[in-house]
mmCIF file of C-alpha atoms in Angstrom:
data_model
loop_
_atom_site.group_PDB
_atom_site.id
_atom_site.type_symbol
_atom_site.label_atom_id
_atom_site.label_comp_id
_atom_site.label_asym_id
_atom_site.label_seq_id
_atom_site.Cartn_x
_atom_site.Cartn_y
_atom_site.Cartn_z
ATOM 1 C CA MET A 1 29.800 11.925 95.485
ATOM 2 C CA TRP A 2 32.151 12.731 92.625
ATOM 3 C CA ILE A 3 30.717 16.184 92.355
ATOM 4 C CA SER A 4 31.251 16.740 96.014
ATOM 5 C CA VAL A 5 34.954 15.912 95.874
ATOM 6 C CA SER A 6 35.583 18.107 92.767
ATOM 7 C CA SER A 7 33.819 20.963 94.469
ATOM 8 C CA LEU A 8 35.961 20.573 97.511
ATOM 9 C CA VAL A 9 39.179 20.502 95.401
ATOM 10 C CA LEU A 10 38.123 23.571 93.513
ATOM 11 C CA LEU A 11 37.163 25.311 96.683
ATOM 12 C CA GLY A 12 40.613 24.532 98.247
ATOM 13 C CA LEU A 13 42.360 25.818 95.142
ATOM 14 C CA VAL A 14 40.473 29.068 95.248
ATOM 15 C CA ILE A 15 41.239 29.503 98.910
ATOM 16 C CA ALA A 16 44.954 28.761 98.332
ATOM 17 C CA ILE A 17 45.056 31.359 95.546
ATOM 18 C CA VAL A 18 43.329 33.941 97.686
ATOM 19 C CA LEU A 19 45.705 33.311 100.597
ATOM 20 C CA PHE A 20 48.802 33.592 98.304
ATOM 21 C CA VAL A 21 47.592 36.896 96.873
ATOM 22 C CA ARG A 22 46.891 38.328 100.304
ATOM 23 C CA HIS A 23 50.263 37.136 101.553
ATOM 24 C CA HIS A 24 52.048 38.765 98.572
ATOM 25 C CA GLU A 25 50.193 42.036 99.136
ATOM 26 C CA ALA A 26 51.098 41.989 102.764
ATOM 27 C CA ALA A 27 54.724 41.265 102.056
ATOM 28 C CA THR A 28 54.848 44.065 99.487
ATOM 29 C CA LYS A 29 53.357 46.562 101.930
ATOM 30 C CA ALA A 30 55.805 45.486 104.605
ATOM 31 C CA VAL A 31 58.919 46.487 102.536
ATOM 32 C CA PRO A 32 58.519 50.208 101.508
ATOM 33 C CA PRO A 33 60.804 51.568 98.767
ATOM 34 C CA PRO A 34 64.092 53.158 99.992
ATOM 35 C CA PRO A 35 63.855 56.877 100.748
ATOM 36 C CA LYS A 36 65.417 59.509 98.560
ATOM 37 C CA ILE A 37 68.837 60.830 99.711
ATOM 38 C CA ALA A 38 68.853 64.561 100.549
ATOM 39 C CA VAL A 39 71.820 66.275 98.977
ATOM 40 C CA THR A 40 73.052 69.856 98.525
ATOM 41 C CA THR A 41 73.375 70.689 94.834
ATOM 42 C CA VAL A 42 75.545 73.083 92.911
ATOM 43 C CA THR A 43 75.502 74.041 89.272
ATOM 44 C CA ALA A 44 78.543 73.947 86.987
ATOM 45 C CA THR A 45 79.143 77.369 85.464
ATOM 46 C CA LYS A 46 81.106 78.825 82.582
ATOM 47 C CA GLY A 47 83.645 81.449 83.506
ATOM 48 C CA ASP A 48 87.288 82.566 83.725
ATOM 49 C CA ILE A 49 89.904 81.278 86.204
ATOM 50 C CA GLY A 50 93.457 82.405 86.772
ATOM 51 C CA ILE A 51 96.636 80.342 86.830
ATOM 52 C CA TYR A 52 98.560 81.407 89.931
ATOM 53 C CA LEU A 53 102.011 80.633 91.225
ATOM 54 C CA GLU A 54 102.272 80.960 95.020
ATOM 55 C CA SER A 55 105.437 81.661 97.006
ATOM 56 C CA ILE A 56 106.837 83.328 100.140
ATOM 57 C CA GLY A 57 108.434 86.724 99.711
ATOM 58 C CA THR A 58 110.216 89.454 101.637
ATOM 59 C CA VAL A 59 109.319 93.128 101.440
ATOM 60 C CA THR A 60 112.371 94.952 100.183
ATOM 61 C CA PRO A 61 112.689 98.702 99.748
ATOM 62 C CA VAL A 62 113.706 100.089 96.374
ATOM 63 C CA HIS A 63 116.227 102.385 98.106
ATOM 64 C CA THR A 64 117.716 102.469 101.644
ATOM 65 C CA ALA A 65 120.195 105.180 102.603
ATOM 66 C CA SER A 66 122.452 104.773 105.615
ATOM 67 C CA ILE A 67 123.897 108.291 106.026
ATOM 68 C CA THR A 68 127.351 108.802 107.551
ATOM 69 C CA SER A 69 129.486 111.923 108.019
ATOM 70 C CA GLN A 70 131.957 112.920 105.291
ATOM 71 C CA VAL A 71 133.806 115.307 107.643
ATOM 72 C CA ASN A 72 135.075 115.332 111.144
ATOM 73 C CA GLY A 73 133.316 117.606 113.556
ATOM 74 C CA LEU A 74 130.812 118.409 116.319
ATOM 75 C CA VAL A 75 127.090 117.739 115.712
ATOM 76 C CA THR A 76 125.290 121.082 116.314
ATOM 77 C CA GLU A 77 121.692 120.233 115.299
ATOM 78 C CA VAL A 78 119.554 117.261 114.515
ATOM 79 C CA HIS A 79 116.636 118.382 112.386
ATOM 80 C CA TYR A 80 114.664 115.071 111.941
ATOM 81 C CA GLU A 81 112.397 113.299 114.316
ATOM 82 C CA GLU A 82 112.132 109.572 114.771
ATOM 83 C CA GLY A 83 109.760 108.035 112.201
ATOM 84 C CA GLN A 84 109.482 111.236 110.246
ATOM 85 C CA ARG A 85 108.640 111.301 106.550
ATOM 86 C CA VAL A 86 111.224 113.361 104.633
ATOM 87 C CA LYS A 87 111.544 114.569 101.138
ATOM 88 C CA LYS A 88 114.639 114.617 99.051
ATOM 89 C CA GLY A 89 116.774 117.575 100.180
ATOM 90 C CA ASP A 90 115.173 117.993 103.631
ATOM 91 C CA PRO A 91 117.805 118.939 106.293
ATOM 92 C CA LEU A 92 118.782 116.128 108.661
ATOM 93 C CA VAL A 93 122.002 116.968 110.618
ATOM 94 C CA GLU A 94 124.189 120.024 111.024
ATOM 95 C CA ILE A 95 127.933 119.699 111.819
ATOM 96 C CA ASP A 96 130.031 122.604 113.032
ATOM 97 C CA SER A 97 131.256 124.149 109.794
ATOM 98 C CA ARG A 98 133.366 127.092 111.190
ATOM 99 C CA PRO A 99 136.788 125.322 110.721
ATOM 100 C CA TYR A 100 135.857 124.492 107.109
ATOM 101 C CA ARG A 101 134.549 127.944 106.364
ATOM 102 C CA ALA A 102 137.816 129.474 107.649
ATOM 103 C CA THR A 103 139.845 127.165 105.428
ATOM 104 C CA LEU A 104 137.553 128.038 102.514
ATOM 105 C CA LEU A 105 138.111 131.740 103.187
ATOM 106 C CA GLN A 106 141.858 131.296 103.014
ATOM 107 C CA ALA A 107 141.606 129.434 99.792
ATOM 108 C CA GLN A 108 139.447 132.142 98.297
ATOM 109 C CA GLY A 109 142.032 134.752 99.343
ATOM 110 C CA THR A 110 144.863 132.794 97.709
ATOM 111 C CA LEU A 111 142.735 132.472 94.560
ATOM 112 C CA GLU A 112 142.071 136.185 94.450
ATOM 113 C CA ARG A 113 145.748 136.975 94.853
ATOM 114 C CA ASP A 114 146.843 134.644 92.156
ATOM 115 C CA GLU A 115 144.129 135.886 89.753
ATOM 116 C CA ASN A 116 145.543 139.403 90.104
ATOM 117 C CA LEU A 117 149.099 138.132 89.587
ATOM 118 C CA LEU A 118 147.842 136.454 86.397
ATOM 119 C CA ALA A 119 146.183 139.724 85.268
ATOM 120 C CA GLN A 120 149.428 141.553 85.870
ATOM 121 C CA ALA A 121 151.427 138.991 83.915
ATOM 122 C CA GLN A 122 148.976 139.293 80.966
ATOM 123 C CA MET A 123 149.276 143.079 80.984
ATOM 124 C CA ASP A 124 153.105 142.762 80.919
ATOM 125 C CA LEU A 125 152.776 140.301 78.023
ATOM 126 C CA GLU A 126 150.770 142.745 75.988
ATOM 127 C CA ARG A 127 153.464 145.452 76.591
ATOM 128 C CA TYR A 128 156.261 143.011 75.533
ATOM 129 C CA ARG A 129 154.362 142.237 72.390
ATOM 130 C CA ALA A 130 154.032 145.927 71.489
ATOM 131 C CA ALA A 131 157.754 146.411 72.241
ATOM 132 C CA TRP A 132 158.699 143.413 70.070
ATOM 133 C CA ASP A 133 156.662 144.757 67.201
ATOM 134 C CA LEU A 134 158.947 147.949 67.487
ATOM 135 C CA HIS A 135 162.040 145.846 67.808
ATOM 136 C CA ALA A 136 162.562 147.363 71.224
ATOM 137 C CA ILE A 137 163.225 144.096 73.091
ATOM 138 C CA ALA A 138 164.742 140.743 72.584
ATOM 139 C CA LYS A 139 162.576 137.807 71.482
ATOM 140 C CA GLN A 140 163.673 135.915 74.633
ATOM 141 C CA MET A 141 161.972 138.429 76.908
ATOM 142 C CA LEU A 142 158.627 137.950 75.077
ATOM 143 C CA ASP A 143 159.000 134.177 75.187
ATOM 144 C CA ASP A 144 159.742 134.281 78.910
ATOM 145 C CA GLN A 145 156.701 136.414 79.679
ATOM 146 C CA GLU A 146 154.391 134.079 77.779
ATOM 147 C CA LYS A 147 155.561 131.194 79.958
ATOM 148 C CA VAL A 148 155.028 133.322 83.096
ATOM 149 C CA VAL A 149 151.457 133.826 82.056
ATOM 150 C CA LEU A 150 150.953 130.058 81.535
ATOM 151 C CA GLN A 151 152.438 129.420 84.961
ATOM 152 C CA ASP A 152 150.125 131.892 86.558
ATOM 153 C CA LYS A 153 147.151 130.291 84.824
ATOM 154 C CA GLY A 154 148.132 126.910 86.280
ATOM 155 C CA THR A 155 148.387 128.372 89.816
ATOM 156 C CA VAL A 156 144.952 129.979 89.427
ATOM 157 C CA LYS A 157 143.456 126.534 88.390
ATOM 158 C CA ASN A 158 145.051 124.944 91.405
ATOM 159 C CA ASP A 159 143.591 127.594 93.602
ATOM 160 C CA GLN A 160 140.149 127.101 92.070
ATOM 161 C CA GLY A 161 140.397 123.395 92.887
ATOM 162 C CA THR A 162 141.298 124.145 96.444
ATOM 163 C CA VAL A 163 138.364 126.547 96.726
ATOM 164 C CA GLN A 164 135.966 123.949 95.325
ATOM 165 C CA PHE A 165 137.235 121.172 97.639
ATOM 166 C CA ASP A 166 136.845 123.451 100.701
ATOM 167 C CA GLN A 167 133.394 124.450 99.577
ATOM 168 C CA VAL A 168 132.479 120.779 99.382
ATOM 169 C CA GLN A 169 133.777 120.244 102.964
ATOM 170 C CA VAL A 170 131.562 123.113 104.034
ATOM 171 C CA ASP A 171 128.598 121.603 102.232
ATOM 172 C CA PHE A 172 129.201 118.220 103.931
ATOM 173 C CA CYS A 173 128.512 119.916 107.264
ATOM 174 C CA HIS A 174 124.889 120.453 106.130
ATOM 175 C CA ILE A 175 123.529 116.918 105.689
ATOM 176 C CA THR A 176 120.232 116.557 103.787
ATOM 177 C CA ALA A 177 118.074 113.671 102.746
ATOM 178 C CA PRO A 178 119.357 111.983 99.599
ATOM 179 C CA ILE A 179 116.005 110.143 98.931
ATOM 180 C CA ALA A 180 112.429 110.522 100.066
ATOM 181 C CA GLY A 181 111.307 108.105 102.658
ATOM 182 C CA ARG A 182 110.886 107.417 106.343
ATOM 183 C CA VAL A 183 113.603 108.041 108.898
ATOM 184 C CA GLY A 184 114.291 105.415 111.523
ATOM 185 C CA LEU A 185 115.222 105.852 115.181
ATOM 186 C CA ARG A 186 117.556 108.730 116.008
ATOM 187 C CA LEU A 187 121.197 107.620 116.041
ATOM 188 C CA VAL A 188 123.030 110.805 116.959
ATOM 189 C CA ASP A 189 122.457 113.774 119.321
ATOM 190 C CA PRO A 190 123.700 117.362 119.346
ATOM 191 C CA GLY A 191 127.141 117.443 121.035
ATOM 192 C CA ASN A 192 128.360 114.139 119.586
ATOM 193 C CA VAL A 193 131.606 114.239 117.705
ATOM 194 C CA VAL A 194 131.478 112.339 114.395
ATOM 195 C CA GLN A 195 134.410 111.070 112.252
ATOM 196 C CA SER A 196 134.699 110.494 108.550
ATOM 197 C CA THR A 197 137.450 107.935 108.905
ATOM 198 C CA GLY A 198 137.647 104.538 110.655
ATOM 199 C CA THR A 199 134.380 102.989 111.697
ATOM 200 C CA ALA A 200 131.775 105.414 110.483
ATOM 201 C CA VAL A 201 128.717 105.791 112.618
ATOM 202 C CA ALA A 202 125.378 106.144 110.812
ATOM 203 C CA LEU A 203 123.725 109.551 111.454
ATOM 204 C CA ALA A 204 120.372 108.464 110.037
ATOM 205 C CA VAL A 205 118.786 105.706 108.010
ATOM 206 C CA ILE A 206 116.124 106.494 105.408
ATOM 207 C CA THR A 207 113.977 103.785 103.854
ATOM 208 C CA GLN A 208 111.847 104.414 100.811
ATOM 209 C CA LEU A 209 108.308 103.118 101.325
ATOM 210 C CA GLU A 210 106.487 104.349 98.202
ATOM 211 C CA PRO A 211 106.864 102.498 95.978
ATOM 212 C CA ILE A 212 108.228 99.265 97.570
ATOM 213 C CA THR A 213 109.029 95.870 96.273
ATOM 214 C CA VAL A 214 108.670 92.220 97.277
ATOM 215 C CA ILE A 215 111.307 89.690 96.368
ATOM 216 C CA PHE A 216 110.035 86.081 96.067
ATOM 217 C CA THR A 217 111.131 82.855 94.437
ATOM 218 C CA LEU A 218 109.691 80.848 91.511
ATOM 219 C CA ALA A 219 110.438 77.188 90.829
ATOM 220 C CA GLU A 220 112.567 76.726 87.692
ATOM 221 C CA ASP A 221 109.831 74.544 86.192
ATOM 222 C CA SER A 222 107.552 77.621 86.269
ATOM 223 C CA LEU A 223 110.098 79.883 84.653
ATOM 224 C CA GLY A 224 109.086 79.088 81.067
ATOM 225 C CA PRO A 225 105.431 80.227 81.282
ATOM 226 C CA VAL A 226 106.376 83.391 83.109
ATOM 227 C CA GLN A 227 109.134 84.283 80.643
ATOM 228 C CA ALA A 228 106.734 83.608 77.754
ATOM 229 C CA ARG A 229 104.295 86.156 79.139
ATOM 230 C CA LEU A 230 107.032 88.657 79.795
ATOM 231 C CA ARG A 231 108.248 88.413 76.256
ATOM 232 C CA GLN A 232 104.710 89.353 75.191
ATOM 233 C CA ALA A 233 105.085 92.472 77.309
ATOM 234 C CA ALA A 234 102.227 91.269 79.482
ATOM 235 C CA LYS A 235 101.533 92.977 82.818
ATOM 236 C CA LEU A 236 101.531 90.189 85.408
ATOM 237 C CA ASP A 237 99.641 90.947 88.610
ATOM 238 C CA VAL A 238 101.008 89.956 91.963
ATOM 239 C CA ASP A 239 99.015 89.896 95.227
ATOM 240 C CA ALA A 240 100.705 90.015 98.645
ATOM 241 C CA SER A 241 98.908 88.544 101.691
ATOM 242 C CA ASP A 242 99.726 88.054 105.314
ATOM 243 C CA ARG A 243 101.512 85.060 106.891
ATOM 244 C CA THR A 244 98.311 83.055 107.045
ATOM 245 C CA ALA A 245 97.528 83.784 103.389
ATOM 246 C CA GLN A 246 93.971 84.777 104.520
ATOM 247 C CA LYS A 247 94.101 88.503 104.208
ATOM 248 C CA LYS A 248 95.281 90.289 101.033
ATOM 249 C CA ILE A 249 97.608 93.237 101.942
ATOM 250 C CA ALA A 250 98.411 94.849 98.597
ATOM 251 C CA SER A 251 98.376 94.281 94.845
ATOM 252 C CA GLY A 252 101.283 95.012 92.469
ATOM 253 C CA THR A 253 102.923 93.937 89.281
ATOM 254 C CA LEU A 254 105.907 91.776 88.413
ATOM 255 C CA LEU A 255 108.862 94.014 87.802
ATOM 256 C CA THR A 256 111.629 91.585 86.684
ATOM 257 C CA LEU A 257 113.281 88.272 87.150
ATOM 258 C CA ASP A 258 116.787 87.567 88.383
ATOM 259 C CA ASN A 259 119.445 86.649 85.727
ATOM 260 C CA GLN A 260 120.269 83.184 87.074
ATOM 261 C CA ILE A 261 118.751 80.189 88.787
ATOM 262 C CA ASP A 262 119.906 79.287 92.351
ATOM 263 C CA THR A 263 121.281 75.685 91.825
ATOM 264 C CA THR A 264 120.989 74.861 95.552
ATOM 265 C CA THR A 265 117.196 75.456 95.572
ATOM 266 C CA GLY A 266 116.212 75.174 91.954
ATOM 267 C CA THR A 267 114.483 78.554 92.154
ATOM 268 C CA VAL A 268 114.847 81.987 90.616
ATOM 269 C CA LYS A 269 114.227 85.280 92.344
ATOM 270 C CA ALA A 270 111.550 87.703 91.173
ATOM 271 C CA ARG A 271 110.773 91.235 92.177
ATOM 272 C CA ALA A 272 107.267 92.770 92.211
ATOM 273 C CA LEU A 273 106.599 96.451 92.525
ATOM 274 C CA PHE A 274 103.807 97.803 94.813
ATOM 275 C CA GLY A 275 102.609 101.395 95.149
ATOM 276 C CA ASN A 276 102.104 100.988 98.872
ATOM 277 C CA PRO A 277 100.244 104.282 99.474
ATOM 278 C CA ASP A 278 98.931 103.199 102.838
ATOM 279 C CA ASP A 279 102.233 101.649 104.055
ATOM 280 C CA ALA A 280 100.582 98.271 104.357
ATOM 281 C CA LEU A 281 103.876 96.607 103.302
ATOM 282 C CA PHE A 282 106.698 97.170 105.780
ATOM 283 C CA PRO A 283 110.431 96.607 104.997
ATOM 284 C CA ASN A 284 111.704 93.108 105.682
ATOM 285 C CA GLN A 285 108.224 91.824 106.313
ATOM 286 C CA PHE A 286 107.427 88.241 105.247
ATOM 287 C CA VAL A 287 104.367 87.877 102.983
ATOM 288 C CA ASN A 288 102.684 85.263 100.802
ATOM 289 C CA THR A 289 102.714 86.071 97.107
ATOM 290 C CA ARG A 290 100.319 84.958 94.290
ATOM 291 C CA LEU A 291 101.589 85.595 90.739
ATOM 292 C CA LEU A 292 98.895 85.615 88.063
ATOM 293 C CA VAL A 293 100.586 83.970 85.045
ATOM 294 C CA ASP A 294 97.609 83.602 82.792
ATOM 295 C CA THR A 295 93.804 83.444 82.740
ATOM 296 C CA LEU A 296 91.717 80.626 81.229
ATOM 297 C CA ARG A 297 88.539 81.988 79.731
ATOM 298 C CA GLY A 298 85.194 80.344 79.056
ATOM 299 C CA VAL A 299 85.908 77.105 80.923
ATOM 300 C CA THR A 300 83.676 74.893 83.035
ATOM 301 C CA LEU A 301 83.969 75.720 86.721
ATOM 302 C CA VAL A 302 82.704 73.734 89.727
ATOM 303 C CA PRO A 303 83.267 74.031 93.462
ATOM 304 C CA ALA A 304 86.240 71.948 94.510
ATOM 305 C CA SER A 305 84.178 70.303 97.220
ATOM 306 C CA ALA A 306 81.990 68.657 94.581
ATOM 307 C CA ILE A 307 84.916 66.680 93.121
ATOM 308 C CA GLN A 308 85.548 63.247 94.698
ATOM 309 C CA GLN A 309 88.578 61.053 94.492
ATOM 310 C CA ASN A 310 88.860 57.290 94.042
ATOM 311 C CA GLY A 311 92.569 56.582 93.856
ATOM 312 C CA PRO A 312 93.971 58.417 90.762
ATOM 313 C CA SER A 313 90.445 59.005 89.369
ATOM 314 C CA SER A 314 88.309 62.065 89.988
ATOM 315 C CA PHE A 315 84.535 61.998 89.567
ATOM 316 C CA VAL A 316 81.390 63.914 90.376
ATOM 317 C CA TYR A 317 77.768 63.025 90.827
ATOM 318 C CA VAL A 318 75.539 64.534 88.153
ATOM 319 C CA ILE A 319 71.857 64.836 89.211
ATOM 320 C CA GLN A 320 69.387 64.064 86.448
ATOM 321 C CA ASP A 321 65.689 63.491 87.090
ATOM 322 C CA ASP A 322 66.397 63.084 90.782
ATOM 323 C CA VAL A 323 68.916 60.332 90.167
ATOM 324 C CA ALA A 324 72.633 60.597 90.842
ATOM 325 C CA HIS A 325 74.954 59.537 87.980
ATOM 326 C CA MET A 326 78.667 59.044 88.635
ATOM 327 C CA ARG A 327 80.774 60.739 85.952
ATOM 328 C CA THR A 328 84.508 60.868 85.540
ATOM 329 C CA VAL A 329 86.019 64.367 85.243
ATOM 330 C CA LYS A 330 89.507 65.784 84.766
ATOM 331 C CA PRO A 331 90.165 68.600 87.208
ATOM 332 C CA GLY A 332 92.509 71.475 86.386
ATOM 333 C CA VAL A 333 93.595 74.682 88.098
ATOM 334 C CA SER A 334 91.803 75.859 91.234
ATOM 335 C CA ASP A 335 91.337 79.314 92.695
ATOM 336 C CA HIS A 336 89.202 80.499 95.638
ATOM 337 C CA GLY A 337 87.387 77.177 95.946
ATOM 338 C CA MET A 338 86.539 76.843 92.267
ATOM 339 C CA THR A 339 88.139 74.285 89.996
ATOM 340 C CA LYS A 340 88.278 74.010 86.186
ATOM 341 C CA VAL A 341 87.017 70.574 85.036
ATOM 342 C CA ASP A 342 86.666 68.674 81.796
ATOM 343 C CA GLY A 343 84.041 65.998 81.444
ATOM 344 C CA ILE A 344 80.844 67.912 82.229
ATOM 345 C CA ASP A 345 79.037 70.908 80.813
ATOM 346 C CA PRO A 346 77.994 74.237 82.179
ATOM 347 C CA GLY A 347 74.562 74.009 83.716
ATOM 348 C CA ASP A 348 74.947 70.437 84.982
ATOM 349 C CA VAL A 349 73.612 69.978 88.467
ATOM 350 C CA LEU A 350 76.053 68.241 90.848
ATOM 351 C CA ALA A 351 75.831 66.810 94.283
ATOM 352 C CA ASN A 352 77.862 68.675 96.846
ATOM 353 C CA SER A 353 77.112 66.718 100.099
ATOM 354 C CA THR A 354 76.167 63.295 101.530
ATOM 355 C CA PHE A 355 78.890 61.594 99.588
ATOM 356 C CA ASP A 356 79.071 58.740 102.170
ATOM 357 C CA ARG A 357 75.546 57.641 101.116
ATOM 358 C CA LEU A 358 75.626 58.377 97.451
ATOM 359 C CA HIS A 359 76.202 55.744 94.711
ATOM 360 C CA ASP A 360 75.626 55.533 91.010
ATOM 361 C CA GLY A 361 71.843 55.407 90.314
ATOM 362 C CA ALA A 362 70.816 56.597 93.822
ATOM 363 C CA LYS A 363 67.609 58.480 94.027
ATOM 364 C CA VAL A 364 68.069 61.913 95.573
ATOM 365 C CA VAL A 365 66.178 65.062 96.507
ATOM 366 C CA GLY A 366 68.253 68.097 95.884
ATOM 367 C CA SER A 367 68.503 71.406 97.738
ATOM 368 C CA THR A 368 70.790 74.422 97.266
ATOM 369 C CA ALA A 369 70.973 74.822 101.086
ATOM 370 C CA PRO A 370 73.637 72.869 103.002
ATOM 371 C CA THR A 371 72.278 69.666 104.642
ATOM 372 C CA PRO A 372 73.315 68.186 107.991
ATOM 373 C CA ALA A 373 74.259 65.028 106.168
ATOM 374 C CA ALA A 374 77.025 66.744 104.220
ATOM 375 C CA SER A 375 80.375 64.977 104.590
ATOM 376 C CA GLY A 376 83.982 65.337 103.359
ATOM 377 C CA SER A 377 85.363 64.470 100.012
ATOM 378 C CA ALA A 378 85.877 60.768 100.568
ATOM 379 C CA ALA A 379 84.686 58.417 97.964
ATOM 380 C CA PRO A 380 81.709 56.024 99.044
ATOM 381 C CA SER A 381 82.762 52.624 100.270
ATOM 382 C CA GLY A 382 83.023 50.091 97.512
ATOM 383 C CA SER A 383 82.310 52.688 94.749
ATOM 384 C CA ALA A 384 84.511 53.518 91.908
ATOM 385 C CA ALA A 385 84.547 56.062 89.163
ATOM 386 C CA PRO A 386 83.460 54.505 85.808
#
């Protein structure tokens, strides 16, 4: 009887152990391990990145000539066409020069008469000197003749000035381009009478397009680095883009800075020079400018989208052995979607998507192709950078 009870107890214990083991196995099989999180990965690289200053600028011609008449008269010819490209010295407008040529002819005649009077006075002076040497005349006669010659010389100079002035008036009737550039809309027609006094009417406006400049502003806090580069005789590149800052229009170089800061805005004006061979920049056009102040070389670069924020801290997820590790970084300058960072090394693989599901220690499966689970740059809920 005792053996029978012991056997029953032992049998019950074995059955209990078997049931416990089977229940544990069933429970273990019912809770599968969490799946790996699919993320897009990027690799930190080593490269160069520029430090840019961005601003809004206005395209400003180097030279603009508003041409007005220097004489009164009737417009006889207009040589230019609207929008025409002209070179320096090309004819633009003709004004009736007949009255001025007549005046010039009179002045030339007066000059010719007075030059002959001077020649006659000089011949008489030579005769008086010869007679004085022979003691044939009084000294007063010789002295008087010398002064007559000087008077005639003064008259001739006065006549020469009159001739030159009248010649200038004639030349003013033939108006030419003072600079090379593009002529605007026509402002005068043949038959119009123009005046040189009172409210002068422009006969033509010429704007130089090649080269052309862009005037933009820099914050006074950025003045120090720019001046330091200029003192090194560095050539600072400037890019001009359209209003949306999406399309680059032209590339040029910084020409100079203004000599004072505008106290109302805390900025200083700068002028950049552009070759503008294709006329991409148009006078008075508003553009966005990017001034390259310096270039950082051999730094660690990552896409800006891989950097996450948690308050004032910045961090990234470094993927090692299919596990995401949160790591604090210090971001620097950015350009074209790439950011300089300190805290990781070139070659580190970073997560670039699915940030709403990632956390420190999460198991991941990486892919270089974008995943549908990619999200913005918000930090995961309840997570913090170490």
